[in-house]
PDB file of C-alpha atoms in Angstrom:
ATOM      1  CA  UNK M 891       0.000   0.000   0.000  1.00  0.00           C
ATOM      2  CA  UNK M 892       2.942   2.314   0.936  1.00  0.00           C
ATOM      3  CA  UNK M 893       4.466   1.715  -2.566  1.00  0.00           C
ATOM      4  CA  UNK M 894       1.124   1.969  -4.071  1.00  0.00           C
ATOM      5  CA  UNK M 895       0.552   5.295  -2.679  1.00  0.00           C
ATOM      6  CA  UNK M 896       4.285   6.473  -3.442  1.00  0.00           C
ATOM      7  CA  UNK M 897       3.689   5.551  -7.261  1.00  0.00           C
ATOM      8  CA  UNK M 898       0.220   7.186  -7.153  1.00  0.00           C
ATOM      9  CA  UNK M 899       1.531  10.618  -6.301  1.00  0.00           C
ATOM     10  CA  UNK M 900       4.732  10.202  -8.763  1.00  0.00           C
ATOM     11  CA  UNK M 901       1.965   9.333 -10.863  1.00  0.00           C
ATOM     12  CA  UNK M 902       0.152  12.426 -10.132  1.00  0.00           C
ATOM     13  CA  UNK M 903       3.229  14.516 -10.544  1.00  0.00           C
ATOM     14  CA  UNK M 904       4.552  13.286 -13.680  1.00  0.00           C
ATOM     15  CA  UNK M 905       1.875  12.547 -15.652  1.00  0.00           C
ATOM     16  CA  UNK M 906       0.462  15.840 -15.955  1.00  0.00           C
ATOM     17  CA  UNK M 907      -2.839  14.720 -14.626  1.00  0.00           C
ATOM     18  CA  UNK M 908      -4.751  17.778 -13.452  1.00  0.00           C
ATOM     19  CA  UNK M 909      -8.041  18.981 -13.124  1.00  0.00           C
ATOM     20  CA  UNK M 910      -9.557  16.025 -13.848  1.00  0.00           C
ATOM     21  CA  UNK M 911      -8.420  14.505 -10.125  1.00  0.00           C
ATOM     22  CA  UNK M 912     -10.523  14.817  -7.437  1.00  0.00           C
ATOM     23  CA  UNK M 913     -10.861  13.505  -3.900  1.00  0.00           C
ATOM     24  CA  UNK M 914     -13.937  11.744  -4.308  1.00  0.00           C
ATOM     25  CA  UNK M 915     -11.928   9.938  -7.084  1.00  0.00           C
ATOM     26  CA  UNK M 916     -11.022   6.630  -7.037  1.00  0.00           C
ATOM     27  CA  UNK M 917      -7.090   5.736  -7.987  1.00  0.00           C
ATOM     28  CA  UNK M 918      -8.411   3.520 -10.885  1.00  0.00           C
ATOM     29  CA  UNK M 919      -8.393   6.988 -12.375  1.00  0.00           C
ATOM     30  CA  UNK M 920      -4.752   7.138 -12.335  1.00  0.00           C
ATOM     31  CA  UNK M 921      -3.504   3.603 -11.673  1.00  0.00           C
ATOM     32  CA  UNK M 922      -5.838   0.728 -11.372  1.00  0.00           C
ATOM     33  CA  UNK M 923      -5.954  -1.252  -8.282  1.00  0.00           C
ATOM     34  CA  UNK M 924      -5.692   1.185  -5.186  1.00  0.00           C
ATOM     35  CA  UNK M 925      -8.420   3.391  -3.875  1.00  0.00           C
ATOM     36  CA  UNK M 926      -7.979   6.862  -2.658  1.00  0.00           C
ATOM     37  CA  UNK M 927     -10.602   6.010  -0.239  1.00  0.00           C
ATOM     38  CA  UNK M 928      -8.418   4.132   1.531  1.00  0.00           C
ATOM     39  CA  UNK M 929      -6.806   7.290   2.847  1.00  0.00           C
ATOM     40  CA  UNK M 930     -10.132   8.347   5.333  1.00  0.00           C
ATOM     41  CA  UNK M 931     -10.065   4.657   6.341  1.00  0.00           C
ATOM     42  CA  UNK M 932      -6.298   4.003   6.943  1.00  0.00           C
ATOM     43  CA  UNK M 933      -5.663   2.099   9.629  1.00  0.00           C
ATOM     44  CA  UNK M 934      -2.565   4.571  10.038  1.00  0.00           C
ATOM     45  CA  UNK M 935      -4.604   7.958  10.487  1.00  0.00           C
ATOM     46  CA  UNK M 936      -3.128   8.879  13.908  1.00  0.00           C
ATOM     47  CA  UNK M 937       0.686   8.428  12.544  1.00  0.00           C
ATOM     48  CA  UNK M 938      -0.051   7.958   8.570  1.00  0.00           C
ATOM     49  CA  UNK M 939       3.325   6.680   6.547  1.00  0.00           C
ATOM     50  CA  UNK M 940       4.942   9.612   4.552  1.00  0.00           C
ATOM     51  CA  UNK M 941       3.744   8.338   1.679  1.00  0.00           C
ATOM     52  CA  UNK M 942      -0.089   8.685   2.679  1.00  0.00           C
ATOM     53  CA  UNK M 943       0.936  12.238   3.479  1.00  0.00           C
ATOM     54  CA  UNK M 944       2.531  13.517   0.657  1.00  0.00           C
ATOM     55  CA  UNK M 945      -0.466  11.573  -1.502  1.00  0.00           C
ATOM     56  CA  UNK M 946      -3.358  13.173   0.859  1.00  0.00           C
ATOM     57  CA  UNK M 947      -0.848  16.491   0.448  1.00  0.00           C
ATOM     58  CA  UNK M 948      -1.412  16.895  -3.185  1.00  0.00           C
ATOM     59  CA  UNK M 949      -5.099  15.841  -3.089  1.00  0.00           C
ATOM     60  CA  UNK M 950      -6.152  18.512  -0.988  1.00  0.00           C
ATOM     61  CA  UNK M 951      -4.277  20.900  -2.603  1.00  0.00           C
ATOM     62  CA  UNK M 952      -5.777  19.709  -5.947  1.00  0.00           C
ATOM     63  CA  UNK M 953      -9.534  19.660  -4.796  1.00  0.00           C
ATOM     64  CA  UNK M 954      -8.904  22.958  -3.524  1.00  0.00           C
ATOM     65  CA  UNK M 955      -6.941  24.478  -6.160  1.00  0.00           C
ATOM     66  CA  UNK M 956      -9.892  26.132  -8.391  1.00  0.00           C
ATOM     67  CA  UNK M 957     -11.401  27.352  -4.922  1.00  0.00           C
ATOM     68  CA  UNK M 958      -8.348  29.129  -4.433  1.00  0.00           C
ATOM     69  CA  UNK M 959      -8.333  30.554  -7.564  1.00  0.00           C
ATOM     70  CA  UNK M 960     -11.716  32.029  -7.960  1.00  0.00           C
ATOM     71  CA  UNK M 961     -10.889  33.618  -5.045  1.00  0.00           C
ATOM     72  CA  UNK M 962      -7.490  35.296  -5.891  1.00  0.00           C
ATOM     73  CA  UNK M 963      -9.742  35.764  -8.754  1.00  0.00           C
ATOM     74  CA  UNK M 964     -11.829  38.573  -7.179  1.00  0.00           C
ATOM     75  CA  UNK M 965      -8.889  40.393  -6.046  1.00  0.00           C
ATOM     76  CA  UNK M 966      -7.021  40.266  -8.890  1.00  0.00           C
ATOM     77  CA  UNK M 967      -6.955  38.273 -12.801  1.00  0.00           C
ATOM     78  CA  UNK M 968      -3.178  38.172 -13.127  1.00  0.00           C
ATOM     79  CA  UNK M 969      -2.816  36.888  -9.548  1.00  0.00           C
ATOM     80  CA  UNK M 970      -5.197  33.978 -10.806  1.00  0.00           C
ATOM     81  CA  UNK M 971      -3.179  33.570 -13.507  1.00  0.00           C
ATOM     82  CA  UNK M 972      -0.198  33.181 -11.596  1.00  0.00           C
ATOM     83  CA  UNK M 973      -1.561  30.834  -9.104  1.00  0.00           C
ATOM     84  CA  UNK M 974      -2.757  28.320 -11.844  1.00  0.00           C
ATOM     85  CA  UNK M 975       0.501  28.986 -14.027  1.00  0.00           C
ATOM     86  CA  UNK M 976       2.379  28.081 -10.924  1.00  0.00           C
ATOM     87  CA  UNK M 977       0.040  24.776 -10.613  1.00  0.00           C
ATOM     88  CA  UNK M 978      -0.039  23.729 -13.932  1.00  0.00           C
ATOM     89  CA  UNK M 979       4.108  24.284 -14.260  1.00  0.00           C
ATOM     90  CA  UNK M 980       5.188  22.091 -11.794  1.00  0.00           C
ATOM     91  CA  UNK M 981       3.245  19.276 -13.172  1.00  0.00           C
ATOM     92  CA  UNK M 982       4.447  20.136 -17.193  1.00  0.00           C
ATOM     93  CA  UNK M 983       8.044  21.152 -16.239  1.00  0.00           C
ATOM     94  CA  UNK M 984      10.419  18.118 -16.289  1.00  0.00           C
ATOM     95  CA  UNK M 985      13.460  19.412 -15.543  1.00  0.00           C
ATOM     96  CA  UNK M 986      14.095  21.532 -12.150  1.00  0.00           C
ATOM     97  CA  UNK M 987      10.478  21.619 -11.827  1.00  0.00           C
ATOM     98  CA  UNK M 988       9.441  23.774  -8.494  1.00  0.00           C
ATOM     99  CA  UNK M 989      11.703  26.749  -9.849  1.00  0.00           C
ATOM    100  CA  UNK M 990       9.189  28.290 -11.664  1.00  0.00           C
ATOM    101  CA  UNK M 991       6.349  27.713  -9.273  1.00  0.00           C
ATOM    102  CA  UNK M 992       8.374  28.992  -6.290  1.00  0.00           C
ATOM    103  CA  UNK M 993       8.696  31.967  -7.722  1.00  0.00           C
ATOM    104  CA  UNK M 994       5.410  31.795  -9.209  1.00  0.00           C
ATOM    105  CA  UNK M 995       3.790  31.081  -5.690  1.00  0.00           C
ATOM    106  CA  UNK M 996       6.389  34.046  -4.280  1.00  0.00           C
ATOM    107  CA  UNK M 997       4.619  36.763  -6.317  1.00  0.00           C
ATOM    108  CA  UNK M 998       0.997  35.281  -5.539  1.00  0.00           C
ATOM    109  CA  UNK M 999       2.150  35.785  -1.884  1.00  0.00           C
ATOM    110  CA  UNK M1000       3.603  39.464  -2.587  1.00  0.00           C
ATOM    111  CA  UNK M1001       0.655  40.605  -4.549  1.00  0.00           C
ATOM    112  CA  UNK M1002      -1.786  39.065  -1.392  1.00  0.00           C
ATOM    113  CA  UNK M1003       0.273  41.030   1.228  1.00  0.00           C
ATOM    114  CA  UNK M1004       0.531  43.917  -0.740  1.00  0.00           C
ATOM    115  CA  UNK M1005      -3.370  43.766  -0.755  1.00  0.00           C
ATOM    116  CA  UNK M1006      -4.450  43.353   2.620  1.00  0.00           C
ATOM    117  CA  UNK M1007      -1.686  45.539   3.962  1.00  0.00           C
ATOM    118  CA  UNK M1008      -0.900  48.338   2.150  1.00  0.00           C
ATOM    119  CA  UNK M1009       1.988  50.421   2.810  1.00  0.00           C
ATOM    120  CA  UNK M1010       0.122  53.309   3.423  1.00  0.00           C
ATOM    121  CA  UNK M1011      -2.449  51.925   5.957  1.00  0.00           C
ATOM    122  CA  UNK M1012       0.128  49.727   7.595  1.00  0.00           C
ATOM    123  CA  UNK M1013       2.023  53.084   8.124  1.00  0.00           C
ATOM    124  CA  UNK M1014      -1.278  54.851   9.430  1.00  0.00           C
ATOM    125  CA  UNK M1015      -1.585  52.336  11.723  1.00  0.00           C
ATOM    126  CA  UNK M1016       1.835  51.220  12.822  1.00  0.00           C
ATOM    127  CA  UNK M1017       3.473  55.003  12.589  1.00  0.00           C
ATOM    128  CA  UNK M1018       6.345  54.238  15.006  1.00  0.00           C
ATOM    129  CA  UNK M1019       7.483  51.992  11.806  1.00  0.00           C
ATOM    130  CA  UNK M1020       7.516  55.121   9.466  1.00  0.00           C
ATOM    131  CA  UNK M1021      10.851  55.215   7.974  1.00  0.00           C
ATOM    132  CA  UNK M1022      12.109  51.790   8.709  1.00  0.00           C
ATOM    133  CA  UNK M1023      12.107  48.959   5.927  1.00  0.00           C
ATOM    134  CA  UNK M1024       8.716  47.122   5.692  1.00  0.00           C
ATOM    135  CA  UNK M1025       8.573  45.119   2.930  1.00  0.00           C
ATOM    136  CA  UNK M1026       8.807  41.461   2.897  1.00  0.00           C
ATOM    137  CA  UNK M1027      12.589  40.340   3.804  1.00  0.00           C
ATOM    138  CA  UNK M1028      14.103  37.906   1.182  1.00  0.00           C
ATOM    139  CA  UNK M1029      16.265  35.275   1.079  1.00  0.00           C
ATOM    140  CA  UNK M1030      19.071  35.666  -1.372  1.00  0.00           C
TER     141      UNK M1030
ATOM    142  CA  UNK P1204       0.952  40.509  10.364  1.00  0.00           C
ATOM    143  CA  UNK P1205      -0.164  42.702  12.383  1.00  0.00           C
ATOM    144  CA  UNK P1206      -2.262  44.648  10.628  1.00  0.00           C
ATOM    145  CA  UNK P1207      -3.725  42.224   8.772  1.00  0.00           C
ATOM    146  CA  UNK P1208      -5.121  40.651  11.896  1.00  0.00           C
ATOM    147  CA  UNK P1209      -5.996  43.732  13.080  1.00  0.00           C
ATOM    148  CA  UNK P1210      -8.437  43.606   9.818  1.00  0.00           C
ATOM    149  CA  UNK P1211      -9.734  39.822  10.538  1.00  0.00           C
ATOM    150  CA  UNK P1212     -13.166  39.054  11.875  1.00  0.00           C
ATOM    151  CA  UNK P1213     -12.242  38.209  16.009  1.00  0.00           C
ATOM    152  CA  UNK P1214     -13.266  34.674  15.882  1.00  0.00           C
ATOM    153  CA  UNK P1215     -11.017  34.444  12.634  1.00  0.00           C
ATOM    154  CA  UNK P1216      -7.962  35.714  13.789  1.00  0.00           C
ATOM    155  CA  UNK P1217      -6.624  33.097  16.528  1.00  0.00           C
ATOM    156  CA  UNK P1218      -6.378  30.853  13.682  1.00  0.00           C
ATOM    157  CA  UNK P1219      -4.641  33.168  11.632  1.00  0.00           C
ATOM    158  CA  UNK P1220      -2.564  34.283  14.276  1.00  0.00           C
ATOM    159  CA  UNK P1221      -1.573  30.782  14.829  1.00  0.00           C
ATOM    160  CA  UNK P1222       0.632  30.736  11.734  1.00  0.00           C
ATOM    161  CA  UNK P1223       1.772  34.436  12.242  1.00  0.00           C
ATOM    162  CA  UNK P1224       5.231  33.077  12.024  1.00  0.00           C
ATOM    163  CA  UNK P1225       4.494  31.080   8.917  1.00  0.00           C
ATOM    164  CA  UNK P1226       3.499  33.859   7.347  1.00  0.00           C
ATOM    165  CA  UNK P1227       6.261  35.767   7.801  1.00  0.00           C
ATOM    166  CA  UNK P1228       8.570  33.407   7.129  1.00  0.00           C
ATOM    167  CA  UNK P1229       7.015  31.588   3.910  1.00  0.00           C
ATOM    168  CA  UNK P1230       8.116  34.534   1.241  1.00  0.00           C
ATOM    169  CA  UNK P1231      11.668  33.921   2.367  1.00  0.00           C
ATOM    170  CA  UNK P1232      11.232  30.087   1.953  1.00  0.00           C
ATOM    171  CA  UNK P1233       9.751  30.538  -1.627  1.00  0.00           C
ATOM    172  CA  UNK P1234      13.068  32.779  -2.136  1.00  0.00           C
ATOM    173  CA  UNK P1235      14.978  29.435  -2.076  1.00  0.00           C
ATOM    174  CA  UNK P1236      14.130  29.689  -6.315  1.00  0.00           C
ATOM    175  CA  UNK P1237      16.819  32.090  -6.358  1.00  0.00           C
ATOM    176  CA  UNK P1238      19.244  29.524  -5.475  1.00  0.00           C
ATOM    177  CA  UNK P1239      21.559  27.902  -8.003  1.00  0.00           C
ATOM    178  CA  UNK P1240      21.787  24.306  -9.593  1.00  0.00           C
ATOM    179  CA  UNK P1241      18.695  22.035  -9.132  1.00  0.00           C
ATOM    180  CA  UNK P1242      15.964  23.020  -6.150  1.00  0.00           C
ATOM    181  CA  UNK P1243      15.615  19.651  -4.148  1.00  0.00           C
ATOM    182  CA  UNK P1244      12.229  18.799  -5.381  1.00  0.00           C
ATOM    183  CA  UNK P1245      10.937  17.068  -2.253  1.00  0.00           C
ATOM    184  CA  UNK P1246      12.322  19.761  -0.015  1.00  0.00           C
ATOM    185  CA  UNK P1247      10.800  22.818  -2.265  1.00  0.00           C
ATOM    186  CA  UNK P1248       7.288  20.634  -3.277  1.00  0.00           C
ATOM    187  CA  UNK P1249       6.858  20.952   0.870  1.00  0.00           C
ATOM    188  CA  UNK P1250       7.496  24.830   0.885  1.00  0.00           C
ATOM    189  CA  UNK P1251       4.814  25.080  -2.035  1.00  0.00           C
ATOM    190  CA  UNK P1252       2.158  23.005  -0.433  1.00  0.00           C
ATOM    191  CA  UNK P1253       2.869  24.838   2.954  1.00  0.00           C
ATOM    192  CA  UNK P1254       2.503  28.214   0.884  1.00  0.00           C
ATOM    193  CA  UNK P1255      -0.730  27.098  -0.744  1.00  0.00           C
ATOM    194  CA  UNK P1256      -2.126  26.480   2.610  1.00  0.00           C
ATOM    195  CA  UNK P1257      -1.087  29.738   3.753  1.00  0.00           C
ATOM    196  CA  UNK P1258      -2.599  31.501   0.886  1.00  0.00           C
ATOM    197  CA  UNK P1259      -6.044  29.794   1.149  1.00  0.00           C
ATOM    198  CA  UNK P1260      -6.026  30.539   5.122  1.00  0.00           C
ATOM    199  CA  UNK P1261      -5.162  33.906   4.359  1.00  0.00           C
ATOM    200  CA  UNK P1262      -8.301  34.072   1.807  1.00  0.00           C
ATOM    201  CA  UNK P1263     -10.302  32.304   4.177  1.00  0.00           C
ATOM    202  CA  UNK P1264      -9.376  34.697   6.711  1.00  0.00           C
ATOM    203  CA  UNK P1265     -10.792  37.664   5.050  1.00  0.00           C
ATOM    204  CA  UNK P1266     -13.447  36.089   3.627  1.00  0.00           C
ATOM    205  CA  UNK P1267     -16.595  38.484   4.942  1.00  0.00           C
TER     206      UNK P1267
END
């Protein structure tokens, strides 16, 4: 089951398989034989394998994905954009493939804080932090 | 931070303030792209799904 679940995600990764994977799915939609249902009734739930959470990782993250989206879609198209682009290249990219979504991801995260926090209100409120450096620190 | 929660509905914001130090640290993570040669995939697939979380909590949060 481990290695069944292992080769379900790679499976999921490198195929390119998308939108068309759900929760409520079955595996047989991606490789015959294993059940996704068997992640609600591992016997493992209180200390699941890796595998089971890296699998159950990218599930949720897939059955949410187009929630997200619609709503980074009422803030913003391009931020939409972005957040499917960065989606949709990690699972077409073969070589080096989280690069692009990273940074991708990066400037979804950016555009959110730049958002809800403006500059100017965050100054307005915080004025003690007039003059110092508040924007995001990076890693080089 | 801060503000933000200062903007979040009260019965939101514990939850969001739970992961105060997530947020503040997951823009630096996603940084890690700038690195050079090959991005360990398992190490940097994490740092994604823990910034997609991130972004839908902070959706969620402000979600009126």
């Amino acid at each position: 089951m481990f290695d069944n679940s292992s080769r379900v995600l790679q499976n999921i990764w490198d195929s390119g398989i998308d939108q068309s994977i759900t929760t409520s799915g079955t595996a047989s939609e991606v490789m015959s034989g294993v059940s996704f249902s068997a992640m609600v009734y591992s016997p493992y739930q209180s200390n699941p394998p890796q595998s089971y959470v890296d699998l159950n990782r990218a599930l949720t993250q897939r059955s949410q994905q187009e929630q997200v989206a619609e709503k980074l879609g009422v803030i913003s198209e391009s931020i939409k954009t972005e957040y499917q682009n960065a989606w949709l290249g990690l699972h077409s990219t073969q070589h080096d493939k989280t690069r692009t979504p990273m940074f991708l991801i990066r400037e979804v995260v950016r555009c959110l804080y730049e958002y809800y926090a403006p500059d100017q209100k965050v100054k307005e409120m915080f004025p003690e932090i007039v003059g110092e450096r508040i924007c995001i620190e990076v890693i080089g | 931070m801060k503000y933000i929660a200062s903007i979040i509905d009260s019965w939101r914001k514990q939850t969001f303030l739970n992961e105060e130090k997530a947020f503040n640290d997951i823009y630096g993570e996603l940084s890690r792209a700038h690195k050079d040669g090959v991005l360990n995939k398992d190490e940097t697939k994490s740092i994604l799904y823990h910034a997609d979380g991130l972004i839908k909590l902070l959706l969620d949060s402000m979600q009126t």
